[in-house]
Amino acid sequence: MEIRPILSTLMRHKTAAGLIVLEIALTCAIICNALFLIGERIAQIRETSGIVEDELVRIQIIPIGGDADARAQTRADLAMLRALPGVKAATTVNQVPFVNSSWNNSVNLEPDQPRPTLNATMYMAEDRFLETFGLQLVAGRNFTADEYLEFEALNDPNNPARIGSVIVTRKLAEQLFPGEDPLGKTIYTGSDSPIRIVGVVEHLVRPSMQGGPAQREYTTIVPVRGTYDLGGQYVIRTSPERRQEILKTAKEALRANGPKRVILEDNTKTFSELRTEFYQQQRSMAWLLAIVCVALLLVTALGIVGLASFWVQQRTKQIGVRRALGATKGQILRYFQTENFLLATVGIALGMLLAYAINQVLMSKYELDRLPLYYLPVGALALWLLGQVAVFAPARRAASVPPAIATRST
């Protein structure tokens, strides 16, 4: 098909053609970035936590007015919880995944660094921590009995005890020692005392979103036996079908096992529930962006339909003349589809440049990743298809104009 007549016609309707090109360009730019943001949020929602979420429940309990013997109370609670029928393991910990706060420390490779190498979260683990959370060591070992410290001793300025060993995630190990074996390497967290890496787990996420998705697995595990009033976290592992039953039984047992304590019911639930609530904002944002994409595509489609219908009405006699001179319905149909394809191509080209510019702004303002290039052809293909579908009905009406229309007076 000759392109020159189409271009000549478009040049006579510069304003209308320019508006459609601009609309397609804006839609392309927004769609590409919106799809990218949706993809990132879906990836966050589906992230691997490293723990056996479908087997875990969390009970948060706090003392009223403090507990003078929290250590003894914690040991009694753990012994009682582990003895409950259906409980596979239980532990106390300073924090759990899928909450909005976390314990964090700077991590250095040398003592007295002027700037930390990175920031990582810190789980204080007692003897059953790995077993309860279902964490898998991919290198090294678990802590030995002589490596565990009591939290009270660690915070006593007159006690020389210091953390000497640590287990880290694979992601953190690769960030600190790229291409090297991390076992036996030393790091420094909050003091000048070296801490030796003795083990590596495959995954364990930071409780909060601090640091963004890229730092979700900057995680350390230290051999510190905390007490129940240190965050109030009891974590129990059981079979998936018994979680609600064990949760109810454990709460009753804890209430009977010690006075002057309160169970925070809103924070006491299964880890599956914690995860669902934690990612609710990302899930809502993904749906909102999806609705925006659909709305933009609909508006763009209506714009194409409206313009094509207007041009068909304006060029009815011209179309009739072409039909009288022998143009087939298929040729008329292809004419309008080609015209739309050219407009869409110009709009998409401008939209890709605009999409990249918007992504640069998002990167600088919100620390987002660079827009992957494969989102651009996806957006382009979607708009090309949309344009062809939208113009089809007006193009068919144009193809149906009878040759006799050419003989009618205006």
GROMACS .gro file of N, CA, C and O in nm, residues 194-233:
model
  160
  194PRO      N    1   3.577  -0.860   6.680
  194PRO     CA    2   3.552  -0.936   6.557
  194PRO      C    3   3.451  -1.048   6.580
  194PRO      O    4   3.450  -1.112   6.685
  195ILE      N    5   3.367  -1.070   6.483
  195ILE     CA    6   3.267  -1.176   6.489
  195ILE      C    7   3.291  -1.268   6.369
  195ILE      O    8   3.293  -1.223   6.254
  196ARG      N    9   3.308  -1.394   6.395
  196ARG     CA   10   3.343  -1.490   6.290
  196ARG      C   11   3.218  -1.555   6.232
  196ARG      O   12   3.129  -1.598   6.305
  197ILE      N   13   3.213  -1.561   6.100
  197ILE     CA   14   3.100  -1.626   6.031
  197ILE      C   15   3.120  -1.777   6.040
  197ILE      O   16   3.220  -1.831   5.991
  198VAL      N   17   3.023  -1.847   6.102
  198VAL     CA   18   3.034  -1.992   6.118
  198VAL      C   19   2.933  -2.068   6.034
  198VAL      O   20   2.943  -2.190   6.019
  199GLY      N   21   2.833  -1.998   5.980
  199GLY     CA   22   2.731  -2.067   5.901
  199GLY      C   23   2.661  -1.973   5.805
  199GLY      O   24   2.664  -1.850   5.822
  200VAL      N   25   2.599  -2.033   5.703
  200VAL     CA   26   2.526  -1.957   5.602
  200VAL      C   27   2.392  -2.026   5.579
  200VAL      O   28   2.387  -2.148   5.557
  201VAL      N   29   2.282  -1.950   5.587
  201VAL     CA   30   2.150  -2.003   5.554
  201VAL      C   31   2.109  -1.949   5.416
  201VAL      O   32   2.154  -1.842   5.375
  202GLU      N   33   2.024  -2.024   5.348
  202GLU     CA   34   1.986  -1.987   5.212
  202GLU      C   35   1.906  -1.858   5.210
  202GLU      O   36   1.936  -1.766   5.134
  203HIS      N   37   1.802  -1.849   5.294
  203HIS     CA   38   1.716  -1.730   5.297
  203HIS      C   39   1.673  -1.699   5.440
  203HIS      O   40   1.651  -1.790   5.520
  204LEU      N   41   1.658  -1.573   5.470
  204LEU     CA   42   1.590  -1.525   5.590
  204LEU      C   43   1.569  -1.376   5.572
  204LEU      O   44   1.666  -1.299   5.567
  205VAL      N   45   1.444  -1.334   5.562
  205VAL     CA   46   1.417  -1.195   5.528
  205VAL      C   47   1.423  -1.105   5.653
  205VAL      O   48   1.403  -1.149   5.765
  206ARG      N   49   1.449  -0.979   5.626
  206ARG     CA   50   1.442  -0.876   5.729
  206ARG      C   51   1.295  -0.859   5.770
  206ARG      O   52   1.206  -0.868   5.684
  207PRO      N   53   1.265  -0.834   5.897
  207PRO     CA   54   1.125  -0.817   5.938
  207PRO      C   55   1.052  -0.706   5.863
  207PRO      O   56   0.937  -0.723   5.822
  208SER      N   57   1.117  -0.591   5.846
  208SER     CA   58   1.052  -0.477   5.782
  208SER      C   59   1.107  -0.457   5.642
  208SER      O   60   1.195  -0.530   5.596
  209MET      N   61   1.057  -0.354   5.573
  209MET     CA   62   1.103  -0.323   5.438
  209MET      C   63   1.216  -0.221   5.439
  209MET      O   64   1.247  -0.163   5.334
  210GLN      N   65   1.281  -0.200   5.554
  210GLN     CA   66   1.391  -0.105   5.559
  210GLN      C   67   1.499  -0.144   5.458
  210GLN      O   68   1.539  -0.259   5.450
  211GLY      N   69   1.545  -0.046   5.385
  211GLY     CA   70   1.647  -0.073   5.284
  211GLY      C   71   1.591  -0.115   5.150
  211GLY      O   72   1.665  -0.127   5.052
  212GLY      N   73   1.460  -0.139   5.143
  212GLY     CA   74   1.397  -0.174   5.017
  212GLY      C   75   1.417  -0.321   4.981
  212GLY      O   76   1.484  -0.396   5.052
  213PRO      N   77   1.361  -0.361   4.867
  213PRO     CA   78   1.369  -0.502   4.825
  213PRO      C   79   1.511  -0.553   4.811
  213PRO      O   80   1.538  -0.671   4.836
  214ALA      N   81   1.604  -0.469   4.769
  214ALA     CA   82   1.742  -0.514   4.747
  214ALA      C   83   1.809  -0.559   4.876
  214ALA      O   84   1.901  -0.641   4.873
  215GLN      N   85   1.763  -0.508   4.992
  215GLN     CA   86   1.828  -0.542   5.119
  215GLN      C   87   1.741  -0.631   5.207
  215GLN      O   88   1.766  -0.643   5.327
  216ARG      N   89   1.641  -0.696   5.148
  216ARG     CA   90   1.550  -0.780   5.226
  216ARG      C   91   1.622  -0.894   5.297
  216ARG      O   92   1.581  -0.937   5.404
  217GLU      N   93   1.730  -0.944   5.239
  217GLU     CA   94   1.800  -1.057   5.299
  217GLU      C   95   1.938  -1.020   5.351
  217GLU      O   96   2.027  -1.104   5.358
  218TYR      N   97   1.955  -0.895   5.391
  218TYR     CA   98   2.075  -0.857   5.463
  218TYR      C   99   2.049  -0.892   5.610
  218TYR      O  100   2.005  -0.809   5.690
  219THR      N  101   2.077  -1.017   5.645
  219THR     CA  102   2.034  -1.071   5.774
  219THR      C  103   2.147  -1.141   5.845
  219THR      O  104   2.222  -1.219   5.785
  220THR      N  105   2.157  -1.114   5.977
  220THR     CA  106   2.252  -1.185   6.063
  220THR      C  107   2.176  -1.254   6.175
  220THR      O  108   2.070  -1.207   6.218
  221ILE      N  109   2.230  -1.366   6.221
  221ILE     CA  110   2.175  -1.441   6.334
  221ILE      C  111   2.287  -1.456   6.436
  221ILE      O  112   2.395  -1.507   6.404
  222VAL      N  113   2.263  -1.409   6.559
  222VAL     CA  114   2.366  -1.414   6.662
  222VAL      C  115   2.321  -1.504   6.777
  222VAL      O  116   2.202  -1.512   6.807
  223PRO      N  117   2.416  -1.572   6.844
  223PRO     CA  118   2.381  -1.667   6.952
  223PRO      C  119   2.355  -1.597   7.084
  223PRO      O  120   2.437  -1.602   7.177
  224VAL      N  121   2.241  -1.532   7.095
  224VAL     CA  122   2.205  -1.458   7.216
  224VAL      C  123   2.070  -1.509   7.265
  224VAL      O  124   1.971  -1.505   7.191
  225ARG      N  125   2.067  -1.557   7.389
  225ARG     CA  126   1.941  -1.604   7.447
  225ARG      C  127   1.867  -1.485   7.508
  225ARG      O  128   1.907  -1.432   7.611
  226GLY      N  129   1.761  -1.444   7.442
  226GLY     CA  130   1.683  -1.333   7.492
  226GLY      C  131   1.578  -1.379   7.591
  226GLY      O  132   1.561  -1.499   7.616
  227THR      N  133   1.507  -1.284   7.648
  227THR     CA  134   1.398  -1.314   7.741
  227THR      C  135   1.266  -1.272   7.677
  227THR      O  136   1.263  -1.196   7.581
  228TYR      N  137   1.157  -1.322   7.733
  228TYR     CA  138   1.028  -1.300   7.669
  228TYR      C  139   0.989  -1.152   7.663
  228TYR      O  140   0.908  -1.111   7.578
  229ASP      N  141   1.043  -1.070   7.754
  229ASP     CA  142   1.009  -0.928   7.753
  229ASP      C  143   1.093  -0.849   7.653
  229ASP      O  144   1.079  -0.728   7.641
  230LEU      N  145   1.179  -0.917   7.578
  230LEU     CA  146   1.261  -0.852   7.476
  230LEU      C  147   1.187  -0.858   7.343
  230LEU      O  148   1.222  -0.932   7.252
  231GLY      N  149   1.081  -0.782   7.333
  231GLY     CA  150   0.998  -0.786   7.214
  231GLY      C  151   0.876  -0.873   7.230
  231GLY      O  152   0.781  -0.864   7.153
  232GLY      N  153   0.880  -0.963   7.328
  232GLY     CA  154   0.763  -1.045   7.359
  232GLY      C  155   0.729  -1.149   7.256
  232GLY      O  156   0.612  -1.184   7.240
  233GLN      N  157   0.829  -1.201   7.184
  233GLN     CA  158   0.801  -1.291   7.073
  233GLN      C  159   0.820  -1.437   7.112
  233GLN      O  160   0.932  -1.481   7.139
   0.00000   0.00000   0.00000
